[in-house]
Amino acid sequence: MAEDGSTTRTRARNRRGEGARLREEIVAAAVDLLEETGDESAITLRSVARRVGIAAPSIYRHFPDQPAIMLAVTRDAFAELDERLRADVNAAGDAPRARLLALCHSYLEFARTRPGRYRAMFGGVWTPDLSTASVTEQDMATLGRSSMLLLAEALADCVTAGCSTSTDTFADAVALWLGLHGLADQRVAAPAFPWPPDIAERLITSLARLTDR
């Protein structure tokens, strides 16, 4: 057992041209550590290298520093979230209201089933020092943009269908996301609280300005 709590193994060397596979393994190892510990500080070059079974300097061929690994982890998490949102929305059928509700519940389910990744994405456990890290302000600004656009588009479809009275779909989509995030966060923080079974629907209906139509 490694002293940092991660598992040490010996990794077979990649064949020529398989460097991308090592990059994927580094990111996967970082994701595993994040899910196991829920703590971004557990992801170090040393701990990730031990998990993959390589020497720490080998990571520098793919990532210049720890924040670069975390950026890759977070980007992959947002890609997974987008994939889930799209799949659940498409499975909900054509009715705009049902599609918006499906998207919101899909978001909450992702937060519940991927707690480590979710905290890295939205919970403030990862705040790189942009003055020293390889990660840029632009890198951070683009994270989550596609997910927010999906939410805004779903709400706009509700307005077009006449089942939402929103007059500023992007602003209301941001408010809706903040509400969903707050609910997801508090469900984790206070699991013993007697949450009303329809609390998500109440929240979504109010913030998305949904009508009975």
mmCIF file of C-alpha atoms in Angstrom:
data_model
loop_
_atom_site.group_PDB
_atom_site.id
_atom_site.type_symbol
_atom_site.label_atom_id
_atom_site.label_comp_id
_atom_site.label_asym_id
_atom_site.label_seq_id
_atom_site.Cartn_x
_atom_site.Cartn_y
_atom_site.Cartn_z
ATOM 1 C CA MET A 1 0.000 0.000 0.000
ATOM 2 C CA ALA A 2 1.354 3.402 -0.947
ATOM 3 C CA GLU A 3 1.921 5.833 1.878
ATOM 4 C CA ASP A 4 -0.549 8.298 0.366
ATOM 5 C CA GLY A 5 -3.291 5.672 0.415
ATOM 6 C CA SER A 6 -3.296 4.930 -3.285
ATOM 7 C CA THR A 7 -2.636 1.567 -4.836
ATOM 8 C CA THR A 8 0.786 0.971 -6.362
ATOM 9 C CA ARG A 9 1.111 -1.257 -9.409
ATOM 10 C CA THR A 10 3.609 -1.837 -12.171
ATOM 11 C CA ARG A 11 2.442 -0.698 -15.561
ATOM 12 C CA ALA A 12 3.449 -2.299 -18.840
ATOM 13 C CA ARG A 13 5.294 0.140 -21.083
ATOM 14 C CA ASN A 14 3.339 1.543 -24.019
ATOM 15 C CA ARG A 15 4.307 0.508 -27.507
ATOM 16 C CA ARG A 16 5.435 3.232 -29.881
ATOM 17 C CA GLY A 17 2.546 5.536 -30.731
ATOM 18 C CA GLU A 18 0.490 4.643 -27.649
ATOM 19 C CA GLY A 19 1.316 7.722 -25.594
ATOM 20 C CA ALA A 20 -2.343 8.801 -25.702
ATOM 21 C CA ARG A 21 -3.233 5.676 -23.738
ATOM 22 C CA LEU A 22 -0.953 6.737 -20.889
ATOM 23 C CA ARG A 23 -2.604 10.154 -20.839
ATOM 24 C CA GLU A 24 -6.008 8.495 -20.519
ATOM 25 C CA GLU A 25 -4.738 6.274 -17.705
ATOM 26 C CA ILE A 26 -3.389 9.298 -15.833
ATOM 27 C CA VAL A 27 -6.757 11.039 -16.028
ATOM 28 C CA ALA A 28 -8.607 7.856 -15.038
ATOM 29 C CA ALA A 29 -6.334 7.408 -12.025
ATOM 30 C CA ALA A 30 -6.966 11.001 -10.958
ATOM 31 C CA VAL A 31 -10.729 10.465 -11.292
ATOM 32 C CA ASP A 32 -10.532 7.337 -9.134
ATOM 33 C CA LEU A 33 -8.586 9.186 -6.450
ATOM 34 C CA LEU A 34 -11.074 12.040 -6.509
ATOM 35 C CA GLU A 35 -14.068 9.718 -6.174
ATOM 36 C CA GLU A 36 -12.411 7.763 -3.368
ATOM 37 C CA THR A 37 -11.321 10.747 -1.312
ATOM 38 C CA GLY A 38 -13.530 13.632 -2.428
ATOM 39 C CA ASP A 39 -10.454 15.791 -1.951
ATOM 40 C CA GLU A 40 -8.605 17.516 -4.766
ATOM 41 C CA SER A 41 -5.462 17.660 -2.616
ATOM 42 C CA ALA A 42 -5.258 13.857 -2.820
ATOM 43 C CA ILE A 43 -4.443 14.222 -6.505
ATOM 44 C CA THR A 44 -0.719 14.849 -6.713
ATOM 45 C CA LEU A 45 1.755 13.886 -9.402
ATOM 46 C CA ARG A 46 3.145 11.295 -6.997
ATOM 47 C CA SER A 47 -0.202 9.747 -6.029
ATOM 48 C CA VAL A 48 -1.383 9.572 -9.630
ATOM 49 C CA ALA A 49 1.915 8.062 -10.753
ATOM 50 C CA ARG A 50 1.681 5.393 -8.039
ATOM 51 C CA ARG A 51 -1.861 4.543 -9.106
ATOM 52 C CA VAL A 52 -0.883 4.223 -12.777
ATOM 53 C CA GLY A 53 2.348 2.389 -12.008
ATOM 54 C CA ILE A 54 4.805 4.847 -13.520
ATOM 55 C CA ALA A 55 7.497 7.202 -12.297
ATOM 56 C CA ALA A 56 6.198 10.672 -11.492
ATOM 57 C CA PRO A 57 8.434 12.396 -14.093
ATOM 58 C CA SER A 58 6.662 10.419 -16.838
ATOM 59 C CA ILE A 59 3.543 12.498 -16.203
ATOM 60 C CA TYR A 60 5.317 15.649 -17.385
ATOM 61 C CA ARG A 61 5.230 14.375 -20.953
ATOM 62 C CA HIS A 62 1.451 14.806 -20.860
ATOM 63 C CA PHE A 63 0.704 17.297 -18.072
ATOM 64 C CA PRO A 64 2.956 20.160 -16.954
ATOM 65 C CA ASP A 65 1.506 20.309 -13.446
ATOM 66 C CA GLN A 66 -1.252 19.079 -11.128
ATOM 67 C CA PRO A 67 -3.785 21.739 -12.184
ATOM 68 C CA ALA A 68 -3.473 20.511 -15.767
ATOM 69 C CA ILE A 69 -4.488 17.026 -14.598
ATOM 70 C CA MET A 70 -7.434 18.486 -12.695
ATOM 71 C CA LEU A 71 -8.476 20.465 -15.764
ATOM 72 C CA ALA A 72 -8.547 17.246 -17.793
ATOM 73 C CA VAL A 73 -10.536 15.493 -15.052
ATOM 74 C CA THR A 74 -13.041 18.335 -14.927
ATOM 75 C CA ARG A 75 -13.391 18.527 -18.697
ATOM 76 C CA ASP A 76 -14.051 14.792 -18.851
ATOM 77 C CA ALA A 77 -16.637 15.146 -16.075
ATOM 78 C CA PHE A 78 -18.471 17.881 -17.956
ATOM 79 C CA ALA A 79 -18.389 15.747 -21.108
ATOM 80 C CA GLU A 80 -19.966 12.893 -19.153
ATOM 81 C CA LEU A 81 -22.584 15.260 -17.712
ATOM 82 C CA ASP A 82 -23.448 16.582 -21.182
ATOM 83 C CA GLU A 83 -23.778 13.047 -22.530
ATOM 84 C CA ARG A 84 -26.132 12.082 -19.697
ATOM 85 C CA LEU A 85 -28.215 15.229 -20.040
ATOM 86 C CA ARG A 86 -28.656 14.757 -23.776
ATOM 87 C CA ALA A 87 -29.540 11.079 -23.415
ATOM 88 C CA ASP A 88 -32.144 11.684 -20.703
ATOM 89 C CA VAL A 89 -33.660 14.668 -22.525
ATOM 90 C CA ASN A 90 -33.971 12.674 -25.745
ATOM 91 C CA ALA A 91 -35.546 9.782 -23.839
ATOM 92 C CA ALA A 92 -38.184 12.139 -22.410
ATOM 93 C CA GLY A 93 -39.936 12.603 -25.744
ATOM 94 C CA ASP A 94 -40.949 15.762 -27.560
ATOM 95 C CA ALA A 95 -42.876 17.709 -24.916
ATOM 96 C CA PRO A 96 -40.709 20.711 -23.861
ATOM 97 C CA ARG A 97 -41.828 20.635 -20.225
ATOM 98 C CA ALA A 98 -41.020 16.914 -19.902
ATOM 99 C CA ARG A 99 -37.645 17.479 -21.549
ATOM 100 C CA LEU A 100 -36.746 20.305 -19.152
ATOM 101 C CA LEU A 101 -37.786 18.238 -16.134
ATOM 102 C CA ALA A 102 -35.759 15.283 -17.432
ATOM 103 C CA LEU A 103 -32.702 17.488 -17.877
ATOM 104 C CA CYS A 104 -32.970 18.874 -14.337
ATOM 105 C CA HIS A 105 -33.464 15.444 -12.760
ATOM 106 C CA SER A 106 -30.550 14.108 -14.800
ATOM 107 C CA TYR A 107 -28.356 16.872 -13.389
ATOM 108 C CA LEU A 108 -29.393 16.004 -9.825
ATOM 109 C CA GLU A 109 -28.764 12.317 -10.437
ATOM 110 C CA PHE A 110 -25.281 13.032 -11.782
ATOM 111 C CA ALA A 111 -24.500 15.014 -8.631
ATOM 112 C CA ARG A 112 -25.725 12.116 -6.503
ATOM 113 C CA THR A 113 -23.877 9.346 -8.315
ATOM 114 C CA ARG A 114 -20.634 11.206 -9.115
ATOM 115 C CA PRO A 115 -20.003 13.132 -5.894
ATOM 116 C CA GLY A 116 -16.237 13.482 -6.232
ATOM 117 C CA ARG A 117 -16.396 14.692 -9.790
ATOM 118 C CA TYR A 118 -19.335 16.946 -9.039
ATOM 119 C CA ARG A 119 -17.475 18.686 -6.220
ATOM 120 C CA ALA A 120 -14.525 19.276 -8.533
ATOM 121 C CA MET A 121 -16.869 20.744 -11.142
ATOM 122 C CA PHE A 122 -19.062 22.894 -8.927
ATOM 123 C CA GLY A 123 -18.178 22.504 -5.270
ATOM 124 C CA GLY A 124 -15.148 24.742 -5.055
ATOM 125 C CA VAL A 125 -12.707 21.967 -4.103
ATOM 126 C CA TRP A 126 -10.591 22.866 -7.121
ATOM 127 C CA THR A 127 -9.484 26.479 -7.342
ATOM 128 C CA PRO A 128 -6.178 26.669 -9.232
ATOM 129 C CA ASP A 129 -3.857 29.606 -8.746
ATOM 130 C CA LEU A 130 -3.967 31.059 -12.256
ATOM 131 C CA SER A 131 -0.861 33.130 -11.599
ATOM 132 C CA THR A 132 1.322 30.029 -11.266
ATOM 133 C CA ALA A 133 -0.551 27.144 -12.921
ATOM 134 C CA SER A 134 -0.544 26.174 -16.578
ATOM 135 C CA VAL A 135 -4.343 26.485 -16.522
ATOM 136 C CA THR A 136 -5.625 29.787 -17.920
ATOM 137 C CA GLU A 137 -8.626 31.985 -17.172
ATOM 138 C CA GLN A 138 -10.027 31.021 -20.576
ATOM 139 C CA ASP A 139 -9.747 27.333 -19.657
ATOM 140 C CA MET A 140 -11.810 27.944 -16.538
ATOM 141 C CA ALA A 141 -14.347 30.184 -18.281
ATOM 142 C CA THR A 142 -15.311 27.532 -20.831
ATOM 143 C CA LEU A 143 -15.983 24.777 -18.266
ATOM 144 C CA GLY A 144 -19.675 23.931 -18.099
ATOM 145 C CA ARG A 145 -20.676 26.265 -20.909
ATOM 146 C CA SER A 146 -22.305 23.566 -23.037
ATOM 147 C CA SER A 147 -24.314 22.228 -20.078
ATOM 148 C CA MET A 148 -25.632 25.704 -19.326
ATOM 149 C CA LEU A 149 -26.594 26.185 -22.974
ATOM 150 C CA LEU A 150 -28.524 22.909 -22.890
ATOM 151 C CA LEU A 151 -30.477 24.177 -19.902
ATOM 152 C CA ALA A 152 -31.137 27.552 -21.513
ATOM 153 C CA GLU A 153 -32.273 25.897 -24.754
ATOM 154 C CA ALA A 154 -34.629 23.557 -22.905
ATOM 155 C CA LEU A 155 -36.149 26.514 -21.063
ATOM 156 C CA ALA A 156 -36.454 28.516 -24.295
ATOM 157 C CA ASP A 157 -38.364 25.604 -25.848
ATOM 158 C CA CYS A 158 -40.780 25.768 -22.909
ATOM 159 C CA VAL A 159 -41.319 29.478 -23.554
ATOM 160 C CA THR A 160 -41.997 28.810 -27.244
ATOM 161 C CA ALA A 161 -44.478 26.088 -26.305
ATOM 162 C CA GLY A 162 -46.233 28.439 -23.906
ATOM 163 C CA CYS A 163 -45.482 26.453 -20.756
ATOM 164 C CA SER A 164 -43.026 28.967 -19.272
ATOM 165 C CA THR A 165 -43.481 32.689 -18.702
ATOM 166 C CA SER A 166 -39.744 33.436 -18.667
ATOM 167 C CA THR A 167 -38.777 36.648 -20.438
ATOM 168 C CA ASP A 168 -35.022 36.131 -20.053
ATOM 169 C CA THR A 169 -34.275 32.466 -20.590
ATOM 170 C CA PHE A 170 -30.542 32.690 -19.972
ATOM 171 C CA ALA A 171 -30.933 34.559 -16.678
ATOM 172 C CA ASP A 172 -33.678 32.193 -15.559
ATOM 173 C CA ALA A 173 -31.566 29.196 -16.647
ATOM 174 C CA VAL A 174 -28.736 30.491 -14.456
ATOM 175 C CA ALA A 175 -31.172 30.893 -11.545
ATOM 176 C CA LEU A 176 -32.477 27.380 -12.171
ATOM 177 C CA TRP A 177 -28.967 25.948 -12.214
ATOM 178 C CA LEU A 178 -28.166 27.715 -8.938
ATOM 179 C CA GLY A 179 -31.295 26.202 -7.414
ATOM 180 C CA LEU A 180 -30.427 22.712 -8.644
ATOM 181 C CA HIS A 181 -26.881 23.080 -7.383
ATOM 182 C CA GLY A 182 -28.096 24.219 -3.991
ATOM 183 C CA LEU A 183 -30.463 21.267 -3.721
ATOM 184 C CA ALA A 184 -27.795 18.792 -4.821
ATOM 185 C CA ASP A 185 -25.295 20.246 -2.358
ATOM 186 C CA GLN A 186 -27.690 20.306 0.588
ATOM 187 C CA ARG A 187 -28.916 16.771 -0.021
ATOM 188 C CA VAL A 188 -25.332 15.676 0.534
ATOM 189 C CA ALA A 189 -24.721 18.019 3.454
ATOM 190 C CA ALA A 190 -27.983 17.184 5.267
ATOM 191 C CA PRO A 191 -29.081 13.673 4.259
ATOM 192 C CA ALA A 192 -31.169 13.264 7.435
ATOM 193 C CA PHE A 193 -33.278 16.336 6.669
ATOM 194 C CA PRO A 194 -36.899 15.407 5.824
ATOM 195 C CA TRP A 195 -36.727 16.527 2.210
ATOM 196 C CA PRO A 196 -40.213 16.759 0.631
ATOM 197 C CA PRO A 197 -40.468 14.106 -2.087
ATOM 198 C CA ASP A 198 -41.525 16.706 -4.647
ATOM 199 C CA ILE A 199 -38.959 19.337 -3.678
ATOM 200 C CA ALA A 200 -37.165 19.100 -7.038
ATOM 201 C CA GLU A 201 -40.396 19.639 -8.993
ATOM 202 C CA ARG A 202 -41.332 22.600 -6.777
ATOM 203 C CA LEU A 203 -37.914 24.151 -7.317
ATOM 204 C CA ILE A 204 -37.899 23.600 -11.064
ATOM 205 C CA THR A 205 -41.462 24.822 -11.541
ATOM 206 C CA SER A 206 -40.773 28.032 -9.631
ATOM 207 C CA LEU A 207 -37.384 28.955 -11.076
ATOM 208 C CA ALA A 208 -38.240 27.970 -14.650
ATOM 209 C CA ARG A 209 -41.527 29.907 -14.356
ATOM 210 C CA LEU A 210 -43.460 26.901 -15.583
ATOM 211 C CA THR A 211 -47.221 27.097 -16.020
ATOM 212 C CA ASP A 212 -49.847 24.367 -15.757
ATOM 213 C CA ARG A 213 -50.251 24.366 -19.520
#
